[in-house]
Amino acid sequence: MSTSNRTLNQEILLEIMLQAYQLGVQRKDVDVDMMINTLTYELKPYLEGQVQQGRTEATG
C-alpha cells in the first residue's frame, strides 16, 4: 500500500499511542525519548503528505 493513501484518524492515532505506551510499560529500558521516536516513526507516513502540502502552500 502506498503511504499517500493512508489517512490518519482518531482510531489509528489511539492505536499508535497505545503501542508506544505499552512499549514503555513492558520494557523498563525504554525511556521517553524512545517512546517519542516510536511515535514519530509510526506517524511519519501519515504526516509526510501534510508537511509537503504545507511547504507548497508556503512557497506558493
Tab-separated table of N, CA, C and O in Angstrom:
chain	number	residue	atom	x	y	z
A	1	MET	N	0.828	-1.179	0.000
A	1	MET	CA	0.000	0.000	0.000
A	1	MET	C	0.871	1.241	0.000
A	1	MET	O	1.841	1.347	0.716
A	2	SER	N	0.498	2.205	-0.775
A	2	SER	CA	1.223	3.462	-0.862
A	2	SER	C	0.935	4.327	0.360
A	2	SER	O	-0.191	4.365	0.840
A	3	THR	N	1.967	5.014	0.850
A	3	THR	CA	1.771	5.860	2.016
A	3	THR	C	0.882	7.059	1.694
A	3	THR	O	0.290	7.632	2.591
A	4	SER	N	0.759	7.434	0.439
A	4	SER	CA	-0.069	8.578	0.083
A	4	SER	C	-1.553	8.269	0.284
A	4	SER	O	-2.364	9.175	0.377
A	5	ASN	N	-1.925	6.996	0.333
A	5	ASN	CA	-3.309	6.605	0.530
A	5	ASN	C	-3.676	6.484	2.000
A	5	ASN	O	-4.825	6.266	2.320
A	6	ARG	N	-2.722	6.606	2.898
A	6	ARG	CA	-3.001	6.477	4.313
A	6	ARG	C	-3.628	7.753	4.846
A	6	ARG	O	-3.205	8.843	4.523
A	7	THR	N	-4.641	7.571	5.658
A	7	THR	CA	-5.237	8.724	6.323
A	7	THR	C	-5.202	8.465	7.820
A	7	THR	O	-5.442	7.354	8.280
A	8	LEU	N	-4.905	9.497	8.540
A	8	LEU	CA	-4.802	9.400	9.991
A	8	LEU	C	-6.148	9.772	10.583
A	8	LEU	O	-6.647	10.860	10.376
A	9	ASN	N	-6.724	8.827	11.313
A	9	ASN	CA	-7.954	9.129	12.015
A	9	ASN	C	-7.751	8.860	13.500
A	9	ASN	O	-6.676	8.426	13.922
A	10	GLN	N	-8.763	9.128	14.288
A	10	GLN	CA	-8.635	9.009	15.737
A	10	GLN	C	-8.306	7.573	16.153
A	10	GLN	O	-7.475	7.354	17.035
A	11	GLU	N	-8.899	6.600	15.498
A	11	GLU	CA	-8.665	5.194	15.844
A	11	GLU	C	-7.201	4.807	15.616
A	11	GLU	O	-6.571	4.178	16.466
A	12	ILE	N	-6.639	5.186	14.489
A	12	ILE	CA	-5.243	4.867	14.180
A	12	ILE	C	-4.315	5.587	15.147
A	12	ILE	O	-3.360	5.007	15.667
A	13	LEU	N	-4.587	6.867	15.423
A	13	LEU	CA	-3.759	7.626	16.349
A	13	LEU	C	-3.767	6.995	17.738
A	13	LEU	O	-2.715	6.830	18.362
A	14	LEU	N	-4.935	6.596	18.220
A	14	LEU	CA	-5.023	5.962	19.533
A	14	LEU	C	-4.292	4.621	19.558
A	14	LEU	O	-3.641	4.275	20.546
A	15	GLU	N	-4.365	3.869	18.472
A	15	GLU	CA	-3.659	2.589	18.388
A	15	GLU	C	-2.144	2.794	18.462
A	15	GLU	O	-1.440	2.085	19.180
A	16	ILE	N	-1.646	3.786	17.736
A	16	ILE	CA	-0.207	4.075	17.747
A	16	ILE	C	0.236	4.535	19.130
A	16	ILE	O	1.263	4.107	19.649
A	17	MET	N	-0.557	5.403	19.748
A	17	MET	CA	-0.220	5.885	21.088
A	17	MET	C	-0.246	4.743	22.106
A	17	MET	O	0.613	4.678	22.997
A	18	LEU	N	-1.194	3.836	21.974
A	18	LEU	CA	-1.278	2.686	22.872
A	18	LEU	C	-0.058	1.786	22.709
A	18	LEU	O	0.513	1.311	23.696
A	19	GLN	N	0.383	1.568	21.491
A	19	GLN	CA	1.571	0.751	21.252
A	19	GLN	C	2.797	1.368	21.910
A	19	GLN	O	3.595	0.674	22.526
A	20	ALA	N	2.950	2.681	21.784
A	20	ALA	CA	4.092	3.350	22.398
A	20	ALA	C	4.006	3.269	23.920
A	20	ALA	O	5.006	3.024	24.602
A	21	TYR	N	2.820	3.454	24.467
A	21	TYR	CA	2.635	3.366	25.918
A	21	TYR	C	2.959	1.959	26.419
A	21	TYR	O	3.671	1.782	27.401
A	22	GLN	N	2.442	0.942	25.723
A	22	GLN	CA	2.697	-0.442	26.124
A	22	GLN	C	4.178	-0.757	26.052
A	22	GLN	O	4.696	-1.473	26.905
A	23	LEU	N	4.861	-0.235	25.069
A	23	LEU	CA	6.301	-0.436	24.962
A	23	LEU	C	6.992	0.119	26.206
A	23	LEU	O	7.855	-0.527	26.794
A	24	GLY	N	6.581	1.306	26.624
A	24	GLY	CA	7.171	1.912	27.808
A	24	GLY	C	6.851	1.167	29.092
A	24	GLY	O	7.673	1.113	30.007
A	25	VAL	N	5.676	0.586	29.184
A	25	VAL	CA	5.273	-0.135	30.386
A	25	VAL	C	5.920	-1.516	30.445
A	25	VAL	O	6.348	-1.967	31.507
A	26	GLN	N	6.017	-2.187	29.328
A	26	GLN	CA	6.511	-3.559	29.290
A	26	GLN	C	8.023	-3.634	29.419
A	26	GLN	O	8.545	-4.594	29.955
A	27	ARG	N	8.706	-2.640	28.935
A	27	ARG	CA	10.174	-2.684	28.952
A	27	ARG	C	10.708	-1.558	29.809
A	27	ARG	O	10.461	-0.386	29.542
A	28	LYS	N	11.430	-1.914	30.823
A	28	LYS	CA	11.958	-0.918	31.756
A	28	LYS	C	13.113	-0.122	31.162
A	28	LYS	O	13.445	0.946	31.658
A	29	ASP	N	13.745	-0.625	30.095
A	29	ASP	CA	14.863	0.088	29.486
A	29	ASP	C	14.420	1.135	28.466
A	29	ASP	O	15.236	1.788	27.846
A	30	VAL	N	13.105	1.315	28.303
A	30	VAL	CA	12.575	2.283	27.358
A	30	VAL	C	12.345	3.603	28.088
A	30	VAL	O	11.666	3.656	29.096
A	31	ASP	N	12.940	4.668	27.573
A	31	ASP	CA	12.748	5.980	28.185
A	31	ASP	C	11.837	6.829	27.299
A	31	ASP	O	11.355	6.392	26.267
A	32	VAL	N	11.596	8.055	27.715
A	32	VAL	CA	10.691	8.946	26.995
A	32	VAL	C	11.165	9.191	25.562
A	32	VAL	O	10.357	9.224	24.632
A	33	ASP	N	12.463	9.360	25.379
A	33	ASP	CA	12.985	9.587	24.026
A	33	ASP	C	12.665	8.427	23.098
A	33	ASP	O	12.307	8.638	21.933
A	34	MET	N	12.783	7.217	23.600
A	34	MET	CA	12.482	6.044	22.774
A	34	MET	C	10.995	5.995	22.431
A	34	MET	O	10.619	5.622	21.324
A	35	MET	N	10.151	6.380	23.375
A	35	MET	CA	8.710	6.402	23.107
A	35	MET	C	8.372	7.465	22.058
A	35	MET	O	7.570	7.219	21.154
A	36	ILE	N	8.997	8.632	22.158
A	36	ILE	CA	8.768	9.699	21.181
A	36	ILE	C	9.269	9.266	19.807
A	36	ILE	O	8.614	9.510	18.793
A	37	ASN	N	10.419	8.606	19.759
A	37	ASN	CA	10.943	8.107	18.482
A	37	ASN	C	9.987	7.097	17.863
A	37	ASN	O	9.782	7.087	16.644
A	38	THR	N	9.400	6.238	18.697
A	38	THR	CA	8.427	5.257	18.205
A	38	THR	C	7.212	5.962	17.627
A	38	THR	O	6.747	5.622	16.530
A	39	LEU	N	6.690	6.940	18.350
A	39	LEU	CA	5.539	7.697	17.859
A	39	LEU	C	5.868	8.404	16.547
A	39	LEU	O	5.082	8.381	15.605
A	40	THR	N	7.033	9.031	16.491
A	40	THR	CA	7.450	9.748	15.284
A	40	THR	C	7.539	8.795	14.095
A	40	THR	O	7.053	9.101	13.000
A	41	TYR	N	8.152	7.636	14.315
A	41	TYR	CA	8.308	6.655	13.242
A	41	TYR	C	6.949	6.169	12.747
A	41	TYR	O	6.719	6.063	11.538
A	42	GLU	N	6.039	5.880	13.672
A	42	GLU	CA	4.727	5.356	13.299
A	42	GLU	C	3.849	6.406	12.621
A	42	GLU	O	3.050	6.085	11.758
A	43	LEU	N	3.983	7.659	13.026
A	43	LEU	CA	3.141	8.718	12.472
A	43	LEU	C	3.683	9.306	11.171
A	43	LEU	O	2.933	9.913	10.407
A	44	LYS	N	4.961	9.127	10.907
A	44	LYS	CA	5.597	9.741	9.742
A	44	LYS	C	4.866	9.468	8.421
A	44	LYS	O	4.619	10.407	7.662
A	45	PRO	N	4.479	8.236	8.122
A	45	PRO	CA	3.795	8.004	6.837
A	45	PRO	C	2.484	8.778	6.707
A	45	PRO	O	2.094	9.152	5.613
A	46	TYR	N	1.823	9.027	7.823
A	46	TYR	CA	0.550	9.732	7.770
A	46	TYR	C	0.733	11.239	7.631
A	46	TYR	O	-0.111	11.922	7.076
A	47	LEU	N	1.833	11.755	8.136
A	47	LEU	CA	2.019	13.196	8.179
A	47	LEU	C	2.899	13.738	7.062
A	47	LEU	O	2.926	14.941	6.836
A	48	GLU	N	3.607	12.880	6.343
A	48	GLU	CA	4.504	13.346	5.281
A	48	GLU	C	3.765	14.153	4.230
A	48	GLU	O	4.234	15.193	3.793
A	49	GLY	N	2.596	13.703	3.821
A	49	GLY	CA	1.823	14.419	2.810
A	49	GLY	C	1.404	15.788	3.282
A	49	GLY	O	1.440	16.761	2.526
A	50	GLN	N	1.031	15.896	4.540
A	50	GLN	CA	0.617	17.188	5.082
A	50	GLN	C	1.790	18.151	5.170
A	50	GLN	O	1.637	19.336	4.915
A	51	VAL	N	2.969	17.654	5.519
A	51	VAL	CA	4.156	18.506	5.594
A	51	VAL	C	4.506	19.013	4.210
A	51	VAL	O	4.776	20.204	4.017
A	52	GLN	N	4.489	18.136	3.207
A	52	GLN	CA	4.800	18.550	1.840
A	52	GLN	C	3.756	19.542	1.333
A	52	GLN	O	4.088	20.492	0.649
A	53	GLN	N	2.498	19.339	1.676
A	53	GLN	CA	1.433	20.247	1.264
A	53	GLN	C	1.651	21.616	1.895
A	53	GLN	O	1.484	22.636	1.242
A	54	GLY	N	2.058	21.656	3.151
A	54	GLY	CA	2.330	22.920	3.829
A	54	GLY	C	3.476	23.668	3.189
A	54	GLY	O	3.443	24.897	3.078
A	55	ARG	N	4.506	22.950	2.770
A	55	ARG	CA	5.629	23.596	2.102
A	55	ARG	C	5.211	24.213	0.785
A	55	ARG	O	5.617	25.304	0.417
A	56	THR	N	4.352	23.508	0.044
A	56	THR	CA	3.863	24.006	-1.243
A	56	THR	C	3.045	25.273	-1.030
A	56	THR	O	3.204	26.252	-1.767
A	57	GLU	N	2.188	25.272	-0.005
A	57	GLU	CA	1.371	26.442	0.265
A	57	GLU	C	2.232	27.619	0.712
A	57	GLU	O	1.948	28.764	0.367
A	58	ALA	N	3.271	27.355	1.475
A	58	ALA	CA	4.138	28.423	1.975
A	58	ALA	C	4.939	29.072	0.849
A	58	ALA	O	5.206	30.272	0.876
A	59	THR	N	5.318	28.278	-0.154
A	59	THR	CA	6.108	28.821	-1.257
A	59	THR	C	5.227	29.369	-2.374
A	59	THR	O	5.707	30.079	-3.237
A	60	GLY	N	3.966	28.999	-2.379
A	60	GLY	CA	3.064	29.390	-3.472
A	60	GLY	C	2.478	30.686	-3.304
A	60	GLY	O	2.607	31.773	-3.421
